[in-house]
Coordinates of C-alpha atoms in Angstrom, one line a residue:
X1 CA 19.8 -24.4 -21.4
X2 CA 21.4 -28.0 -21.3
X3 CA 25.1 -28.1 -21.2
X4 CA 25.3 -29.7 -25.0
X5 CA 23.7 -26.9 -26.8
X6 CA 25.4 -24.4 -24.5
X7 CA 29.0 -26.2 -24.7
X8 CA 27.9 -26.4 -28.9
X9 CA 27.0 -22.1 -28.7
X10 CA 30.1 -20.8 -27.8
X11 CA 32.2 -23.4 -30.3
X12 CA 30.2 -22.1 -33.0
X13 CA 31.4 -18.4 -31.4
X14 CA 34.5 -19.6 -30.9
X15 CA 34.9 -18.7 -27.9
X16 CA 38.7 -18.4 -26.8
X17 CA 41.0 -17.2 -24.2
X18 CA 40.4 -13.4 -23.5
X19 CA 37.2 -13.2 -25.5
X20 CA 34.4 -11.0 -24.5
X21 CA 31.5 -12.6 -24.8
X22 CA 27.3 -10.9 -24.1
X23 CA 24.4 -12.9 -23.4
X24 CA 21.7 -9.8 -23.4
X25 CA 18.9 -12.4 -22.1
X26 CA 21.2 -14.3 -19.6
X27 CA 18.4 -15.5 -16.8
X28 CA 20.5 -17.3 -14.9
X29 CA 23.4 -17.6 -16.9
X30 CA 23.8 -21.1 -18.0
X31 CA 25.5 -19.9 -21.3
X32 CA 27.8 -17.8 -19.8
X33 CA 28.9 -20.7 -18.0
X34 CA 29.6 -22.2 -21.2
X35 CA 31.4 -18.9 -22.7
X36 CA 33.6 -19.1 -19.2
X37 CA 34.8 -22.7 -19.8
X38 CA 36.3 -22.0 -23.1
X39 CA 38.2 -19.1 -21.5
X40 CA 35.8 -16.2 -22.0
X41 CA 35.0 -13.2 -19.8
X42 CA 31.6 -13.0 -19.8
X43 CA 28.7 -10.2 -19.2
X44 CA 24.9 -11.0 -18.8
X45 CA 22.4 -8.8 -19.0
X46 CA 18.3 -9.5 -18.4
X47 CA 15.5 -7.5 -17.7
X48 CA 14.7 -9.3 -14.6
X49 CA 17.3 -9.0 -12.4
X50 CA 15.9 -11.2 -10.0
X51 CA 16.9 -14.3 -12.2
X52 CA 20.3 -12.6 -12.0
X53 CA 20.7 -12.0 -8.5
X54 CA 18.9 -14.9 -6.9
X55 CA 17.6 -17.4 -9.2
X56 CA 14.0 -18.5 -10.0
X57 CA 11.5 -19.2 -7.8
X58 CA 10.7 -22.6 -9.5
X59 CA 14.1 -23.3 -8.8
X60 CA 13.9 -23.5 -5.0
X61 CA 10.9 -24.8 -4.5
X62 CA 9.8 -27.4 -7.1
X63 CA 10.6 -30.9 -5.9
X64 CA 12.1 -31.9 -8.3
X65 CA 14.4 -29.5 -9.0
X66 CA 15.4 -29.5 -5.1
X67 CA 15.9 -33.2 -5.5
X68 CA 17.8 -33.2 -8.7
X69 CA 20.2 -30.4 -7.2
X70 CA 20.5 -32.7 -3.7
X71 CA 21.8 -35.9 -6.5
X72 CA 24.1 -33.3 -8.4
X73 CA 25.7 -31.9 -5.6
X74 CA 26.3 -35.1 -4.1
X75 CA 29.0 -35.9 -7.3
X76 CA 31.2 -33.4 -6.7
X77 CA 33.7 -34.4 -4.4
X78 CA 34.5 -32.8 -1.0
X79 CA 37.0 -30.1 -1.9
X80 CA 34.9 -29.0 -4.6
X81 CA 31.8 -28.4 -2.5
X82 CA 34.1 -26.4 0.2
X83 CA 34.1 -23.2 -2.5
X84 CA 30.2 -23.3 -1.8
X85 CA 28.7 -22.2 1.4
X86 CA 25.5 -24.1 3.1
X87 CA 23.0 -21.4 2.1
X88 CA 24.6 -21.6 -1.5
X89 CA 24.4 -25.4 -1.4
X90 CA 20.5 -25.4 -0.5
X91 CA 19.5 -21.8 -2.7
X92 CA 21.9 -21.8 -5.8
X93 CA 22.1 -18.7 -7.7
X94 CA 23.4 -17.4 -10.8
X95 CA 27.0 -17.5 -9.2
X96 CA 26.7 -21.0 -7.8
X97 CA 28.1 -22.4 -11.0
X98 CA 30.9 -20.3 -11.8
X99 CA 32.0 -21.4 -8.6
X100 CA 31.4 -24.8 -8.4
X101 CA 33.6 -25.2 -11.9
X102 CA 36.5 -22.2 -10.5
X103 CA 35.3 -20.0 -13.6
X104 CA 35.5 -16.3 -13.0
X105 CA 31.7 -14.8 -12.4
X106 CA 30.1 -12.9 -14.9
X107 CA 29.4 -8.9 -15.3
X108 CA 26.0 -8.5 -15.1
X109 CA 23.5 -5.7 -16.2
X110 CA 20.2 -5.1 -15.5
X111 CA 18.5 -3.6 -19.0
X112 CA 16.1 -4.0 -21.1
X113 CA 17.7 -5.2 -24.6
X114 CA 14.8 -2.8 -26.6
X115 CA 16.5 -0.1 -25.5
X116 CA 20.3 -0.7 -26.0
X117 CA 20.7 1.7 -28.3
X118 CA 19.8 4.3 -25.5
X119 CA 21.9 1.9 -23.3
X120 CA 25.1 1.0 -24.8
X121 CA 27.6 3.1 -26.5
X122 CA 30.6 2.0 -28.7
X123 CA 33.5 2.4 -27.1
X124 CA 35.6 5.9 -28.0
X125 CA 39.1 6.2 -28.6
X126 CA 41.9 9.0 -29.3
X127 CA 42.2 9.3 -33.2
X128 CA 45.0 11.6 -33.1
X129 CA 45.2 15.0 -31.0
X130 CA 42.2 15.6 -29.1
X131 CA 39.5 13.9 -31.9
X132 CA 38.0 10.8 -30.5
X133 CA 36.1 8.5 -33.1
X134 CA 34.0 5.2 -32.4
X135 CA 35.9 2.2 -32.4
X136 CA 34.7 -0.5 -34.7
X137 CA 32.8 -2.8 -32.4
X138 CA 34.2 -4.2 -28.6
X139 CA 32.9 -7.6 -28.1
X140 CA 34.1 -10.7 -29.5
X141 CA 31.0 -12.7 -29.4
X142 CA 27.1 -13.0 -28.6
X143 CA 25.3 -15.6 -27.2
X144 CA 21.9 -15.8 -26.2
X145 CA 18.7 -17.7 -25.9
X146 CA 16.0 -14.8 -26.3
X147 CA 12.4 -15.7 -24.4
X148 CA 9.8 -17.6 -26.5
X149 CA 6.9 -16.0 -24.9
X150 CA 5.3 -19.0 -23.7
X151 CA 6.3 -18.9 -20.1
X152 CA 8.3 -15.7 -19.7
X153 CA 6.5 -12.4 -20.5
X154 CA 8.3 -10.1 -22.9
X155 CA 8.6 -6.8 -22.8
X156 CA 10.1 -3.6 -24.8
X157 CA 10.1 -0.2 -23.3
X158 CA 8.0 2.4 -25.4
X159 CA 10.1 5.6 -27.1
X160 CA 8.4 8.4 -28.9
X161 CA 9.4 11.6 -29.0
X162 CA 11.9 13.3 -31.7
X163 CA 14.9 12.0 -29.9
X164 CA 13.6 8.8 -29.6
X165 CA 13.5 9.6 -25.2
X166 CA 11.8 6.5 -23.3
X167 CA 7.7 7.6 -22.1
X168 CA 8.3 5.5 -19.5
X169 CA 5.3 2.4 -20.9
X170 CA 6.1 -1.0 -22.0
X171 CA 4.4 -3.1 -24.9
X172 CA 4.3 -6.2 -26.4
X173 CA 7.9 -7.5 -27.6
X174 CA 7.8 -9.4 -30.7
X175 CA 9.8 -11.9 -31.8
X176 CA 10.7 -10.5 -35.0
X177 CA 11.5 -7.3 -33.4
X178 CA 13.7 -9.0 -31.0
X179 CA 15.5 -10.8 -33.4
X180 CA 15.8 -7.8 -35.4
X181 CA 17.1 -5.6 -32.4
X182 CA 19.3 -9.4 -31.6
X183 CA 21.0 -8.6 -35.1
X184 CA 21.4 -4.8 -35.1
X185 CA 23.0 -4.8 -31.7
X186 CA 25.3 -7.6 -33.2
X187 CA 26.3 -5.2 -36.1
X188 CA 27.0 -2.4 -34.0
X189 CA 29.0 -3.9 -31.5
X190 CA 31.1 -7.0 -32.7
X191 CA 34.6 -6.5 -34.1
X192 CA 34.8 -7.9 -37.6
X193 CA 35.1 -11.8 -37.4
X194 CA 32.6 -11.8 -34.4
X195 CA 30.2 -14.2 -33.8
X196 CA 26.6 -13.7 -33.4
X197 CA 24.7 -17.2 -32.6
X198 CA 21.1 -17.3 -30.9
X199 CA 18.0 -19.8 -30.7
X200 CA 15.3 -18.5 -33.0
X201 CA 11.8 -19.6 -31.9
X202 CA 9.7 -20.8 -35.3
X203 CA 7.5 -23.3 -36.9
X204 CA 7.6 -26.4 -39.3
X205 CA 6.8 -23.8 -41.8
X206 CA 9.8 -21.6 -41.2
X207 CA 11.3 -19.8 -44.2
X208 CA 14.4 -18.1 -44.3
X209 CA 12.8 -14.9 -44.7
X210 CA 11.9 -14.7 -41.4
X211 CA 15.2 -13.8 -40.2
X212 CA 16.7 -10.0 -40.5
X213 CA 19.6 -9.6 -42.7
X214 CA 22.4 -6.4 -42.5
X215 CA 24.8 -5.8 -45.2
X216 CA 27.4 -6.7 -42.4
X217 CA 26.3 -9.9 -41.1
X218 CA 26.3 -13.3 -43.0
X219 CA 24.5 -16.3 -41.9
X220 CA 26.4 -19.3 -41.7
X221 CA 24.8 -22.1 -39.7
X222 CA 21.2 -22.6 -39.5
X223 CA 20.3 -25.7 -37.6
X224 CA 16.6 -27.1 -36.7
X225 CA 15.8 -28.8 -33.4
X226 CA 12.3 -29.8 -32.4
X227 CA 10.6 -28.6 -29.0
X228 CA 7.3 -29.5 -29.8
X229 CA 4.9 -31.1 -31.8
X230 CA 4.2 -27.0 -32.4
X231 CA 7.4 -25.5 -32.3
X232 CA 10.5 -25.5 -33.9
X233 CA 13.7 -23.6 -33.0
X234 CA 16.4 -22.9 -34.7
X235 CA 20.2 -22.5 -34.0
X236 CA 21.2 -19.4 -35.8
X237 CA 25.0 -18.4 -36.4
X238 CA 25.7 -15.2 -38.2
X239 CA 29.3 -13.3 -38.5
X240 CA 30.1 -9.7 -38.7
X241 CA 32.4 -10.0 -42.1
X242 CA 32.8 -6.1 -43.0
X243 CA 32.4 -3.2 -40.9
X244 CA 29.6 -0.7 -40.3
X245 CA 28.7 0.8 -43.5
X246 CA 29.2 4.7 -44.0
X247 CA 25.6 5.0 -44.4
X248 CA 23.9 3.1 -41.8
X249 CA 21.0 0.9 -43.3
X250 CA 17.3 1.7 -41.6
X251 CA 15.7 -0.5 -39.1
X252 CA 13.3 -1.1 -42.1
X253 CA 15.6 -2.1 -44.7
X254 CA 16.9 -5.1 -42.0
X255 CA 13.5 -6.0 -41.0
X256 CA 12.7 -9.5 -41.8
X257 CA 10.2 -9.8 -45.0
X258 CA 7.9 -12.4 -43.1
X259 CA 7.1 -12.1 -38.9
X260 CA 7.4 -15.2 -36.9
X261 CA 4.2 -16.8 -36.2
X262 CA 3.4 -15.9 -32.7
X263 CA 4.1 -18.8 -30.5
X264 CA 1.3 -18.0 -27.7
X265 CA -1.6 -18.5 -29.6
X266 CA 0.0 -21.0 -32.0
X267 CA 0.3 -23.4 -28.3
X268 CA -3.7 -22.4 -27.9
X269 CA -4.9 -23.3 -31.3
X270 CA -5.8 -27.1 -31.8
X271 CA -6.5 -26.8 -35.5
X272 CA -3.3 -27.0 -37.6
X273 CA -4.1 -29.0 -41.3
X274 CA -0.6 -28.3 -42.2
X275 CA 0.9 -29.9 -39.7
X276 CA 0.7 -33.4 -40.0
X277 CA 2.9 -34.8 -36.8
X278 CA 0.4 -32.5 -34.7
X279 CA -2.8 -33.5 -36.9
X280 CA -2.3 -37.3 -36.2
X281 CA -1.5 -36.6 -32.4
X282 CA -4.9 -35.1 -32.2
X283 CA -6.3 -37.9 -33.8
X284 CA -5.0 -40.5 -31.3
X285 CA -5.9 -38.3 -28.5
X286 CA -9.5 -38.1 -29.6
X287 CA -9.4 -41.6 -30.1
X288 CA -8.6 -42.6 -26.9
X289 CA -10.9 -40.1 -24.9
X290 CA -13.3 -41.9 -26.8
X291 CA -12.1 -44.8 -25.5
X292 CA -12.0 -43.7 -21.9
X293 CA -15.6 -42.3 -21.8
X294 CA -16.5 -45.5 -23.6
X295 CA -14.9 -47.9 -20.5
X296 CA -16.4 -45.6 -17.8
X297 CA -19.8 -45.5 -19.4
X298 CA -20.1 -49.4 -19.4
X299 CA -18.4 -49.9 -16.0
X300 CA -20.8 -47.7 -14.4
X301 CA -17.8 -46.7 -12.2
X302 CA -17.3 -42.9 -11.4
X303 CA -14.3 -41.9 -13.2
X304 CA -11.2 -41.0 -11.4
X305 CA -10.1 -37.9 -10.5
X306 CA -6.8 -36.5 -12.1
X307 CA -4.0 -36.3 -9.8
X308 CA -2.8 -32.5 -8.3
X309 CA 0.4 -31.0 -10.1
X310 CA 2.2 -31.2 -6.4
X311 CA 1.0 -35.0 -6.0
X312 CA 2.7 -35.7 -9.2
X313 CA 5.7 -34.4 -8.6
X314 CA 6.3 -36.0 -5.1
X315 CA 5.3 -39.3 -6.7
X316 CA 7.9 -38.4 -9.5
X317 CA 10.3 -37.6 -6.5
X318 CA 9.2 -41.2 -5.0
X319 CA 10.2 -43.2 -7.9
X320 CA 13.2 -42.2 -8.6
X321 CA 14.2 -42.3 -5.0
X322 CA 13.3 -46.0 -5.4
X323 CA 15.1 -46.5 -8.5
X324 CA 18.6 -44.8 -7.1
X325 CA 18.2 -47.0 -4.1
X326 CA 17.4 -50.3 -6.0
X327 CA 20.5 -49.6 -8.7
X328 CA 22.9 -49.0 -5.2
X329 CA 21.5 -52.3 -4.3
X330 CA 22.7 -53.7 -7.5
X331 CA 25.9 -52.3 -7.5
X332 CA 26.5 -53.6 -4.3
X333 CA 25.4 -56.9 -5.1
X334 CA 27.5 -56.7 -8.0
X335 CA 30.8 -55.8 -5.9
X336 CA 30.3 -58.5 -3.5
X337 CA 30.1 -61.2 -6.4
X338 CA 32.9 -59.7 -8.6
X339 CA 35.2 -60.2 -5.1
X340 CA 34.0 -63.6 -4.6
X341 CA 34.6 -64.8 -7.8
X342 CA 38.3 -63.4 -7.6
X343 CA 38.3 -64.7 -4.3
X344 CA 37.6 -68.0 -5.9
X345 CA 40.0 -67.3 -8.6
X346 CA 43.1 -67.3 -6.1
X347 CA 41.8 -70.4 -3.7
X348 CA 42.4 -72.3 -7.7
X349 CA 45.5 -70.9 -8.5

């Protein structure tokens, strides 16, 4: 997540001093670093804890990731870079951040968010002699970015049974049902006045119905922001206004009226008459296949032969080596003629 929107999340949460903030589908944490600049204490929780504990893979070895971390870390200054050990410097995990800014590290939790009722418990505390009764919610706020489904698989553990016990499979999580499970966490465990704010994967034909509503959450933001010519998300705020109700409402009743469009085959399917941005992309790309065949067919020349993933990136890598080198040429350049014209300046005076 880039440090606007996450900066923009926790605002919308407001975020304060002493807050407790959850990001149930932290990966490796880039909100919570967010949440922890504002003064938060922060807990992450993912289902892969790998992402947690170490970082991705892509991370460490994708060249341009390895050469964009080499140009960051060279900003900070010395004493800054001491808080860091070598093997941190070269394989950053989710703690490398927290550390780098002097932000105290996130709680994290390995879990998978379909289960949390099974997981997480409202806190309990003495209502007088020796009764105990819930408390009304324990976190402040919620922030989270929940997987799209496009690159990271999701997941939700399968519970049958009359208590509802885990049979130890996994199937398909959907988006609505995440969302859903997003919300009824959110009513469950914020105190009144919390702040609920998450990215909501969609369309260009998203309707408001798609979201789940709870007699104790109100939407109040609901912001678009393009990621494709395919897909929209959304930047969803919601606050817990009233309490639990006495009668909890069902999981059906706060099921969203319409599912999300399911974002895996919508990136596979090429035919989309209601989307005009996407309809007239097609069109120029046909047109300039076309085109292409057309120029190799009357050449006579074998076409070329598209270039490897890796041989991209290290050309990538190239260039902007080239261009870093040839703007510290230019500054230096531009030093020596700023001091010779003020050199001039005094010979005048």
């Amino acid at each position: 997540m880039p440090p606007e929107e996450s900066l923009l999340m926790g605002n919308f949460c407001r975020v304060a001093p002493g807050s407790l903030v959850l990001d149930p589908f932290c990966g490796t944490g880039s909100l919570l670093v967010a949440a922890a600049h504002y003064g938060g204490h922060t807990i992450g929780a993912d289902a892969d804890g790998r992402a947690m504990r170490c970082g991705t893979t892509k991370g460490k070895t994708s060249p341009q990731l390895v050469q964009q971390r080499r140009l960051a870390l060279a900003t900070y200054p010395a004493h800054t870079l001491a808080r860091l050990t070598l093997e941190e410097q070269q394989l950053p995990d989710m703690l490398t951040n927290f550390k780098v800014y002097g932000l105290c590290p996130p709680d994290r939790i390995r879990m998978n968010f379909s289960a949390w009722e099974k997981s997480w418990h409202p806190c309990r505390m003495v209502d007088g002699g020796n009764q105990t009764s819930p408390r009304e919610g324990f976190l402040d706020a919620i922030v989270t970015d929940p997987p799209y489904g496009l690159r990271e698989p999701r997941k939700r553990i399968v519970q049958d049974g009359e208590g509802g016990e885990a049979s130890g499979s996994v199937a398909a999580y959907d988006t609505h049902e995440m969302v859903l499970d997003l919300v009824l966490f959110a009513a469950a465990s914020l105190t009144v006045g919390g702040y609920l704010t998450f990215w909501h994967p969609t369309t260009d034909q998203y309707q408001d119905d798609e979201l789940p509503t709870h007699p104790s959450m109100r939407i109040i933001t609901n912001i678009p922001q393009r990621v494709s010519l395919k897909v929209v998300r959304r930047l969803v705020v919601m606050r817990k206004e009233e309490p639990l109700p006495a009668v909890r409402p069902t999981r059906a009743a706060c099921a969203p009226r319409r599912p999300t469009e399911n974002l895996r085959k919508l990136h596979d399917e090429t035919h989309l008459p209601e989307n005009k941005d996407y309809t007239d992309y097609r069109e120029r790309l046909e047109r300039k296949r076309a085109a292409t065949q057309k120029y190799w067919q009357q050449s006579g020349e074998e076409p070329t032969r598209r270039q490897r993933v890796g041989d991209r990136q290290e050309e990538i890598v190239l260039n902007r080596e080239n261009k870093i080198r040839l703007r510290e040429e230019k500054q230096k350049e531009s030093h020596k003629q700023n001091a010779l014209n003020a050199s001039k300046n005094k010979t005048n005076k």
